[in-house]
PDB file of C-alpha atoms in Angstrom:
ATOM      1  CA  MET A  12      21.387  -9.675  16.126  1.00 40.00           C
ATOM      2  CA  SER A  13      21.840 -13.673  16.045  1.00 38.00           C
ATOM      3  CA  GLN A  14      22.003 -15.192  12.930  1.00 42.00           C
ATOM      4  CA  GLY A  15      18.657 -16.723  13.719  1.00 42.00           C
ATOM      5  CA  ALA A  16      16.984 -13.649  14.844  1.00 43.00           C
ATOM      6  CA  GLU A  17      17.986 -12.236  11.449  1.00 53.00           C
ATOM      7  CA  LYS A  18      15.879 -14.730   9.177  1.00 72.00           C
ATOM      8  CA  SER A  19      12.997 -14.137  11.266  1.00 62.00           C
ATOM      9  CA  THR A  20      10.015 -11.138  10.363  1.00 67.00           C
ATOM     10  CA  HIS A  21       6.357 -10.307  11.648  1.00 62.00           C
ATOM     11  CA  PHE A  22       3.362 -11.475  10.149  1.00 47.00           C
ATOM     12  CA  GLY A  23       0.612  -9.741  12.267  1.00 51.00           C
ATOM     13  CA  TYR A  24       1.648 -10.368  15.789  1.00 54.00           C
ATOM     14  CA  LYS A  25       3.697 -13.648  14.951  1.00 52.00           C
ATOM     15  CA  THR A  26       7.039 -14.492  14.122  1.00 59.00           C
ATOM     16  CA  VAL A  27       7.887 -16.701  11.192  1.00 46.00           C
ATOM     17  CA  GLU A  28      10.727 -17.325   9.036  1.00 62.00           C
ATOM     18  CA  THR A  29      11.573 -14.633   6.741  1.00 66.00           C
ATOM     19  CA  ASP A  30      11.417 -16.890   3.646  1.00 63.00           C
ATOM     20  CA  GLN A  31       8.021 -17.671   4.596  1.00 58.00           C
ATOM     21  CA  LYS A  32       6.293 -14.646   4.798  1.00 59.00           C
ATOM     22  CA  ALA A  33       5.525 -13.767   1.410  1.00 60.00           C
ATOM     23  CA  ASP A  34       3.593 -17.067   0.651  1.00 58.00           C
ATOM     24  CA  MET A  35       1.562 -16.384   4.074  1.00 55.00           C
ATOM     25  CA  VAL A  36       0.724 -12.508   3.178  1.00 55.00           C
ATOM     26  CA  ALA A  37      -0.315 -14.336  -0.767  1.00 54.00           C
ATOM     27  CA  GLY A  38      -2.775 -16.383   0.751  1.00 56.00           C
ATOM     28  CA  VAL A  39      -4.401 -13.848   3.130  1.00 54.00           C
ATOM     29  CA  PHE A  40      -4.582 -12.070  -0.534  1.00 55.00           C
ATOM     30  CA  HIS A  41      -5.620 -14.786  -2.576  1.00 51.00           C
ATOM     31  CA  SER A  42      -8.418 -15.329   0.202  1.00 52.00           C
ATOM     32  CA  VAL A  43      -9.474 -11.412   0.299  1.00 54.00           C
ATOM     33  CA  ALA A  44      -9.205 -10.931  -3.041  1.00 52.00           C
ATOM     34  CA  ALA A  45     -12.771 -11.176  -4.678  1.00 52.00           C
ATOM     35  CA  LYS A  46     -14.304  -9.234  -1.937  1.00 58.00           C
ATOM     36  CA  TYR A  47     -11.251  -6.518  -1.370  1.00 60.00           C
ATOM     37  CA  ASP A  48     -13.524  -3.444  -2.808  1.00 59.00           C
ATOM     38  CA  ILE A  49     -16.640  -4.459  -0.934  1.00 63.00           C
ATOM     39  CA  MET A  50     -14.626  -4.858   2.506  1.00 61.00           C
ATOM     40  CA  ASN A  51     -12.558  -1.904   1.684  1.00 63.00           C
ATOM     41  CA  ASP A  52     -16.103   0.352   1.577  1.00 66.00           C
ATOM     42  CA  VAL A  53     -17.563  -1.603   4.723  1.00 65.00           C
ATOM     43  CA  MET A  54     -14.634  -1.079   6.646  1.00 68.00           C
ATOM     44  CA  SER A  55     -13.814   2.279   5.826  1.00 74.00           C
ATOM     45  CA  PHE A  56     -17.075   3.531   5.820  1.00 71.00           C
ATOM     46  CA  GLY A  57     -15.964   4.818   2.210  1.00 80.00           C
ATOM     47  CA  ILE A  58     -13.172   6.945   3.355  1.00 88.00           C
ATOM     48  CA  HIS A  59     -10.981   5.257   1.825  1.00 89.00           C
ATOM     49  CA  ARG A  60     -12.076   6.956  -1.274  1.00 89.00           C
ATOM     50  CA  MET A  61     -10.998  10.350   0.135  1.00 94.00           C
ATOM     51  CA  TRP A  62      -7.615   8.627   1.278  1.00 94.00           C
ATOM     52  CA  LYS A  63      -6.829   8.199  -2.280  1.00 94.00           C
ATOM     53  CA  ARG A  64      -8.188  10.764  -3.824  1.00 96.00           C
ATOM     54  CA  PHE A  65      -6.200  13.471  -1.629  1.00 97.00           C
ATOM     55  CA  THR A  66      -2.880  11.168  -2.808  1.00 97.00           C
ATOM     56  CA  ILE A  67      -3.896  11.419  -6.619  1.00 97.00           C
ATOM     57  CA  GLU A  68      -4.437  15.167  -5.965  1.00 97.00           C
ATOM     58  CA  SER A  69      -0.802  15.309  -4.232  1.00 98.00           C
ATOM     59  CA  SER A  70       1.098  13.213  -6.924  1.00 98.00           C
ATOM     60  CA  GLY A  71       0.568  16.091  -9.583  1.00 97.00           C
ATOM     61  CA  ALA A  72       0.265  13.766 -12.447  1.00 98.00           C
ATOM     62  CA  ARG A  73       0.518  14.991 -15.728  1.00 98.00           C
ATOM     63  CA  PRO A  74      -0.069  14.040 -19.523  1.00 98.00           C
ATOM     64  CA  GLY A  75       2.790  12.040 -20.802  1.00 98.00           C
ATOM     65  CA  MET A  76       4.139  10.947 -17.629  1.00 98.00           C
ATOM     66  CA  LYS A  77       4.820   6.955 -16.788  1.00 98.00           C
ATOM     67  CA  VAL A  78       3.480   5.974 -13.144  1.00 98.00           C
ATOM     68  CA  LEU A  79       4.027   3.359 -11.396  1.00 98.00           C
ATOM     69  CA  ASP A  80       1.086   1.823  -8.883  1.00 98.00           C
ATOM     70  CA  LEU A  81       2.516  -0.293  -6.789  1.00 97.00           C
ATOM     71  CA  ALA A  82       0.715  -3.013  -4.840  1.00 93.00           C
ATOM     72  CA  GLY A  83      -1.824  -1.648  -6.705  1.00 92.00           C
ATOM     73  CA  GLY A  84      -4.384  -4.604  -6.009  1.00 84.00           C
ATOM     74  CA  THR A  85      -7.676  -3.852  -7.558  1.00 84.00           C
ATOM     75  CA  GLY A  86      -6.491  -0.461  -9.464  1.00 92.00           C
ATOM     76  CA  ASP A  87      -8.831   2.426  -7.868  1.00 92.00           C
ATOM     77  CA  LEU A  88      -5.242   4.835  -8.182  1.00 96.00           C
ATOM     78  CA  THR A  89      -4.246   3.203 -11.539  1.00 97.00           C
ATOM     79  CA  ALA A  90      -7.806   4.190 -12.779  1.00 96.00           C
ATOM     80  CA  LYS A  91      -7.347   7.607 -11.690  1.00 97.00           C
ATOM     81  CA  PHE A  92      -3.905   8.009 -12.842  1.00 98.00           C
ATOM     82  CA  SER A  93      -4.551   6.221 -16.950  1.00 98.00           C
ATOM     83  CA  HIS A  94      -7.070   9.433 -16.869  1.00 97.00           C
ATOM     84  CA  LEU A  95      -4.721  11.774 -16.144  1.00 98.00           C
ATOM     85  CA  VAL A  96      -1.449  10.685 -18.257  1.00 98.00           C
ATOM     86  CA  GLY A  97      -3.679  10.089 -20.937  1.00 97.00           C
ATOM     87  CA  ASP A  98      -2.628   8.388 -24.118  1.00 95.00           C
ATOM     88  CA  ARG A  99       0.786   9.535 -24.470  1.00 97.00           C
ATOM     89  CA  GLY A 100       1.054   8.342 -21.045  1.00 98.00           C
ATOM     90  CA  GLN A 101       1.498   4.739 -19.189  1.00 98.00           C
ATOM     91  CA  VAL A 102       0.568   3.160 -15.679  1.00 98.00           C
ATOM     92  CA  THR A 103       1.799   0.278 -14.503  1.00 98.00           C
ATOM     93  CA  LEU A 104      -0.130  -1.642 -12.141  1.00 97.00           C
ATOM     94  CA  ALA A 105       2.023  -3.787 -10.124  1.00 97.00           C
ATOM     95  CA  ASP A 106       1.068  -6.374  -7.560  1.00 94.00           C
ATOM     96  CA  ILE A 107       2.783  -9.387  -6.119  1.00 90.00           C
ATOM     97  CA  ASN A 108      -0.455 -11.568  -5.609  1.00 87.00           C
ATOM     98  CA  ASP A 109      -1.835 -12.777  -8.881  1.00 87.00           C
ATOM     99  CA  SER A 110      -5.292 -13.252  -7.568  1.00 84.00           C
ATOM    100  CA  MET A 111      -5.304  -9.263  -6.567  1.00 85.00           C
ATOM    101  CA  LEU A 112      -3.502  -8.355 -10.213  1.00 90.00           C
ATOM    102  CA  LYS A 113      -6.368 -10.751 -12.124  1.00 90.00           C
ATOM    103  CA  VAL A 114      -9.389  -8.921 -10.261  1.00 88.00           C
ATOM    104  CA  GLY A 115      -7.748  -5.229 -10.857  1.00 90.00           C
ATOM    105  CA  ARG A 116      -7.222  -6.224 -14.780  1.00 93.00           C
ATOM    106  CA  GLU A 117     -11.101  -7.639 -14.862  1.00 91.00           C
ATOM    107  CA  LYS A 118     -12.067  -4.127 -13.167  1.00 91.00           C
ATOM    108  CA  LEU A 119     -10.366  -1.802 -15.296  1.00 95.00           C
ATOM    109  CA  ARG A 120     -11.066  -3.578 -18.334  1.00 94.00           C
ATOM    110  CA  ASP A 121     -14.607  -3.251 -17.269  1.00 93.00           C
ATOM    111  CA  LYS A 122     -14.658   0.485 -16.893  1.00 93.00           C
ATOM    112  CA  GLY A 123     -13.220   0.372 -20.555  1.00 95.00           C
ATOM    113  CA  ILE A 124      -9.833   1.372 -19.054  1.00 95.00           C
ATOM    114  CA  VAL A 125      -7.062  -0.137 -21.748  1.00 91.00           C
ATOM    115  CA  GLY A 126      -3.958   1.229 -24.140  1.00 92.00           C
ATOM    116  CA  ASN A 127      -2.257   2.880 -21.332  1.00 97.00           C
ATOM    117  CA  VAL A 128      -2.302   0.216 -18.588  1.00 97.00           C
ATOM    118  CA  ASN A 129      -0.389  -2.835 -18.126  1.00 96.00           C
ATOM    119  CA  TYR A 130       0.088  -5.441 -15.186  1.00 97.00           C
ATOM    120  CA  VAL A 131       2.683  -6.711 -13.769  1.00 97.00           C
ATOM    121  CA  GLN A 132       3.549  -9.344 -10.998  1.00 95.00           C
ATOM    122  CA  ALA A 133       6.211  -7.855  -9.317  1.00 95.00           C
ATOM    123  CA  ASN A 134       7.805  -8.056  -5.619  1.00 94.00           C
ATOM    124  CA  ALA A 135       8.520  -4.568  -4.229  1.00 95.00           C
ATOM    125  CA  GLU A 136      11.860  -5.471  -2.927  1.00 95.00           C
ATOM    126  CA  ALA A 137      13.156  -6.171  -5.977  1.00 96.00           C
ATOM    127  CA  LEU A 138      11.465  -4.314  -8.897  1.00 98.00           C
ATOM    128  CA  PRO A 139      11.739  -5.632 -12.350  1.00 97.00           C
ATOM    129  CA  PHE A 140      12.057  -2.140 -13.856  1.00 98.00           C
ATOM    130  CA  PRO A 141      14.709  -0.216 -15.138  1.00 98.00           C
ATOM    131  CA  ASP A 142      16.577   2.540 -13.360  1.00 98.00           C
ATOM    132  CA  ASN A 143      15.245   5.940 -14.155  1.00 98.00           C
ATOM    133  CA  HIS A 144      12.345   4.939 -15.504  1.00 98.00           C
ATOM    134  CA  PHE A 145       8.751   6.172 -13.891  1.00 98.00           C
ATOM    135  CA  ASP A 146       7.765  10.029 -13.050  1.00 98.00           C
ATOM    136  CA  ILE A 147       5.720   8.617 -10.060  1.00 98.00           C
ATOM    137  CA  ILE A 148       5.265   5.867  -7.638  1.00 98.00           C
ATOM    138  CA  THR A 149       2.648   5.292  -5.615  1.00 98.00           C
ATOM    139  CA  ILE A 150       2.187   2.588  -3.174  1.00 97.00           C
ATOM    140  CA  ALA A 151      -1.253   2.477  -1.035  1.00 94.00           C
ATOM    141  CA  PHE A 152      -1.936   0.108   1.827  1.00 90.00           C
ATOM    142  CA  GLY A 153       0.922  -2.294   0.686  1.00 90.00           C
ATOM    143  CA  LEU A 154       3.752  -1.395   2.228  1.00 94.00           C
ATOM    144  CA  ARG A 155       3.076  -2.933   5.523  1.00 89.00           C
ATOM    145  CA  ASN A 156       2.937  -6.270   3.653  1.00 85.00           C
ATOM    146  CA  VAL A 157       6.501  -6.538   2.795  1.00 90.00           C
ATOM    147  CA  THR A 158       8.855  -8.134   4.252  1.00 87.00           C
ATOM    148  CA  ASP A 159      12.125  -6.377   3.561  1.00 93.00           C
ATOM    149  CA  LYS A 160      10.516  -2.539   3.811  1.00 95.00           C
ATOM    150  CA  ASP A 161      14.203  -1.169   3.534  1.00 97.00           C
ATOM    151  CA  ALA A 162      14.647  -3.360   0.652  1.00 97.00           C
ATOM    152  CA  ALA A 163      11.692  -1.902  -1.323  1.00 97.00           C
ATOM    153  CA  ILE A 164      12.277   1.549  -0.478  1.00 98.00           C
ATOM    154  CA  ARG A 165      15.655   1.677  -2.081  1.00 98.00           C
ATOM    155  CA  SER A 166      14.309  -0.149  -5.182  1.00 98.00           C
ATOM    156  CA  MET A 167      11.673   2.149  -5.591  1.00 98.00           C
ATOM    157  CA  LEU A 168      13.869   4.973  -5.222  1.00 98.00           C
ATOM    158  CA  ARG A 169      16.299   2.883  -8.200  1.00 98.00           C
ATOM    159  CA  VAL A 170      13.312   2.983 -10.460  1.00 98.00           C
ATOM    160  CA  LEU A 171      12.359   6.267 -10.067  1.00 98.00           C
ATOM    161  CA  LYS A 172      13.562   9.419 -12.643  1.00 98.00           C
ATOM    162  CA  PRO A 173      15.607  12.058 -11.004  1.00 98.00           C
ATOM    163  CA  GLY A 174      12.830  14.686  -9.663  1.00 98.00           C
ATOM    164  CA  GLY A 175      10.594  11.753  -9.685  1.00 98.00           C
ATOM    165  CA  LYS A 176       8.151  11.342  -6.487  1.00 98.00           C
ATOM    166  CA  LEU A 177       7.310   8.589  -3.792  1.00 98.00           C
ATOM    167  CA  LEU A 178       4.035   8.463  -2.390  1.00 98.00           C
ATOM    168  CA  ILE A 179       3.209   6.363   0.487  1.00 98.00           C
ATOM    169  CA  LEU A 180      -0.081   6.114   1.726  1.00 96.00           C
ATOM    170  CA  GLU A 181      -0.409   3.587   4.677  1.00 94.00           C
ATOM    171  CA  PHE A 182      -2.329   3.141   7.976  1.00 89.00           C
ATOM    172  CA  SER A 183       0.198   4.760  10.864  1.00 92.00           C
ATOM    173  CA  LYS A 184      -0.483   5.867  14.315  1.00 93.00           C
ATOM    174  CA  PRO A 185      -3.432   7.890  15.941  1.00 93.00           C
ATOM    175  CA  LYS A 186      -2.336  10.707  17.034  1.00 93.00           C
ATOM    176  CA  HIS A 187      -4.669  10.992  20.366  1.00 95.00           C
ATOM    177  CA  ASP A 188      -5.365   7.992  22.899  1.00 94.00           C
ATOM    178  CA  MET A 189      -9.067   8.425  22.970  1.00 94.00           C
ATOM    179  CA  MET A 190      -8.981   7.681  18.859  1.00 92.00           C
ATOM    180  CA  ARG A 191      -6.174   4.813  19.581  1.00 89.00           C
ATOM    181  CA  LYS A 192      -8.687   2.861  21.827  1.00 91.00           C
ATOM    182  CA  ILE A 193     -11.434   3.594  19.483  1.00 91.00           C
ATOM    183  CA  TYR A 194      -9.580   2.051  16.944  1.00 85.00           C
ATOM    184  CA  ASP A 195      -8.495  -0.702  18.568  1.00 86.00           C
ATOM    185  CA  LEU A 196     -11.836  -2.056  19.469  1.00 87.00           C
ATOM    186  CA  TYR A 197     -12.734  -1.775  15.993  1.00 83.00           C
ATOM    187  CA  SER A 198      -9.922  -2.994  14.391  1.00 80.00           C
ATOM    188  CA  PHE A 199      -9.554  -6.355  16.847  1.00 80.00           C
ATOM    189  CA  LYS A 200     -13.052  -6.625  17.712  1.00 81.00           C
ATOM    190  CA  ILE A 201     -15.417  -5.918  14.972  1.00 81.00           C
ATOM    191  CA  MET A 202     -13.546  -5.715  11.681  1.00 75.00           C
ATOM    192  CA  PRO A 203     -12.939  -9.724  11.987  1.00 75.00           C
ATOM    193  CA  LYS A 204     -16.471 -10.182  12.682  1.00 78.00           C
ATOM    194  CA  MET A 205     -17.004  -8.036   9.279  1.00 75.00           C
ATOM    195  CA  GLY A 206     -14.567 -10.299   7.776  1.00 70.00           C
ATOM    196  CA  ALA A 207     -16.156 -13.642   8.660  1.00 76.00           C
ATOM    197  CA  LEU A 208     -19.172 -12.618   7.704  1.00 75.00           C
ATOM    198  CA  ILE A 209     -18.687 -10.947   4.490  1.00 70.00           C
ATOM    199  CA  THR A 210     -15.385 -12.695   2.968  1.00 68.00           C
ATOM    200  CA  GLN A 211     -16.039 -16.200   5.716  1.00 70.00           C
ATOM    201  CA  ASP A 212     -12.578 -15.249   6.412  1.00 66.00           C
ATOM    202  CA  ALA A 213     -12.188 -13.796   9.870  1.00 64.00           C
ATOM    203  CA  ASP A 214      -8.265 -15.033  10.202  1.00 70.00           C
ATOM    204  CA  SER A 215      -7.329 -13.025   7.424  1.00 67.00           C
ATOM    205  CA  TYR A 216      -8.727  -9.078   8.607  1.00 67.00           C
ATOM    206  CA  GLU A 217      -7.230 -10.483  12.154  1.00 74.00           C
ATOM    207  CA  TYR A 218      -3.630 -10.444  10.192  1.00 70.00           C
ATOM    208  CA  LEU A 219      -4.539  -7.521   8.287  1.00 71.00           C
ATOM    209  CA  ALA A 220      -5.402  -5.722  11.820  1.00 74.00           C
ATOM    210  CA  GLU A 221      -1.907  -6.834  13.348  1.00 79.00           C
ATOM    211  CA  SER A 222      -0.287  -5.999  10.363  1.00 78.00           C
ATOM    212  CA  ILE A 223      -1.351  -2.314  10.588  1.00 78.00           C
ATOM    213  CA  ARG A 224       0.473  -2.589  14.330  1.00 79.00           C
ATOM    214  CA  MET A 225       3.570  -3.626  13.449  1.00 79.00           C
ATOM    215  CA  HIS A 226       3.887  -0.970  10.598  1.00 86.00           C
ATOM    216  CA  PRO A 227       6.484   1.846  11.321  1.00 92.00           C
ATOM    217  CA  ASP A 228       4.725   5.006  12.758  1.00 94.00           C
ATOM    218  CA  GLN A 229       4.805   8.140  10.988  1.00 97.00           C
ATOM    219  CA  GLU A 230       8.501   9.444  11.823  1.00 97.00           C
ATOM    220  CA  THR A 231       9.798   5.602  11.490  1.00 97.00           C
ATOM    221  CA  LEU A 232       9.036   5.569   8.279  1.00 97.00           C
ATOM    222  CA  LYS A 233      10.183   9.306   7.187  1.00 98.00           C
ATOM    223  CA  GLY A 234      13.471   8.306   8.913  1.00 98.00           C
ATOM    224  CA  MET A 235      14.023   5.081   6.453  1.00 98.00           C
ATOM    225  CA  MET A 236      12.765   6.886   3.507  1.00 98.00           C
ATOM    226  CA  VAL A 237      15.403  10.112   4.112  1.00 98.00           C
ATOM    227  CA  GLU A 238      17.931   6.827   5.124  1.00 98.00           C
ATOM    228  CA  ALA A 239      17.428   5.241   1.503  1.00 98.00           C
ATOM    229  CA  GLY A 240      17.891   8.512   0.150  1.00 98.00           C
ATOM    230  CA  PHE A 241      14.963  10.245  -0.386  1.00 98.00           C
ATOM    231  CA  GLU A 242      14.522  13.902  -0.114  1.00 98.00           C
ATOM    232  CA  GLN A 243      11.907  16.767   1.266  1.00 98.00           C
ATOM    233  CA  VAL A 244      10.591  13.685   2.741  1.00 98.00           C
ATOM    234  CA  ASP A 245       7.589  15.018   4.764  1.00 98.00           C
ATOM    235  CA  TYR A 246       4.027  13.454   5.414  1.00 98.00           C
ATOM    236  CA  THR A 247       0.260  14.266   5.941  1.00 98.00           C
ATOM    237  CA  ASN A 248      -1.845  12.624   8.612  1.00 98.00           C
ATOM    238  CA  MET A 249      -5.438  12.002   7.814  1.00 96.00           C
ATOM    239  CA  THR A 250      -8.346  10.826  10.066  1.00 95.00           C
ATOM    240  CA  ASP A 251      -5.772  11.649  13.218  1.00 95.00           C
ATOM    241  CA  GLY A 252      -3.149   9.520  11.951  1.00 95.00           C
ATOM    242  CA  ILE A 253      -5.309   6.477  11.240  1.00 92.00           C
ATOM    243  CA  VAL A 254      -3.822   6.874   7.693  1.00 94.00           C
ATOM    244  CA  ALA A 255      -0.436   8.762   6.887  1.00 97.00           C
ATOM    245  CA  LEU A 256       0.591  10.041   3.326  1.00 98.00           C
ATOM    246  CA  HIS A 257       4.342  10.113   3.036  1.00 98.00           C
ATOM    247  CA  LYS A 258       5.901  11.811   0.131  1.00 98.00           C
ATOM    248  CA  GLY A 259       9.376  12.118  -0.843  1.00 98.00           C
ATOM    249  CA  TYR A 260      11.653  12.945  -4.412  1.00 98.00           C
ATOM    250  CA  LYS A 261      14.748  11.678  -5.707  1.00 98.00           C
ATOM    251  CA  PHE A 262      17.179  14.361  -6.894  1.00 95.00           C
TER     252      PHE A 262
END
């Protein structure tokens, strides 16, 4: 690979300079943060709640554990983890985007979720936490927006305790041709129009649809986790593989 190629990456279907992507992604989420929860419900017909519930159930979170909800956005997973880990536990909601972090903090405080939750603005590629710190790390619908996914996965491994578990919930590749065709039609024709209607921002939702298509498929992401050093890596497809939950352990 040439030196120039190494300095470029994907922003949806566009090729951009690597050092520009983080700011471009930030712009997308600054734009959609205020109505992110509404759009999630509308665009997934509420099914995202089922995907997240399965992730929580797969985590094995117990009282006293330390959990990192990375790219935690508006705090859906953090809220659930807060109840599971209790007063002796700690949940860290981390996001690179300060607009999303503010929405998440206000939402959880309005629900009375305080005390065992803290908020950190952090880049997944270089997490600002000690080695061997967390029992569980989740990243839900955030990895595809990271510029250097391999660096992020290695960073997550570093801050997990031995015996700790990583759960990556992310859009993936549908298994059947008919579902792929329906999903493409929905993603590229309907979703941006819904974004324009609800948030007055079709472009951001066009990027989000493209970013899903550029994300590694199930087996590729599994291989990336193994390469980083995770063990017993496996994944579960949901909704025909539109979404997959990858799970791996640090031993």
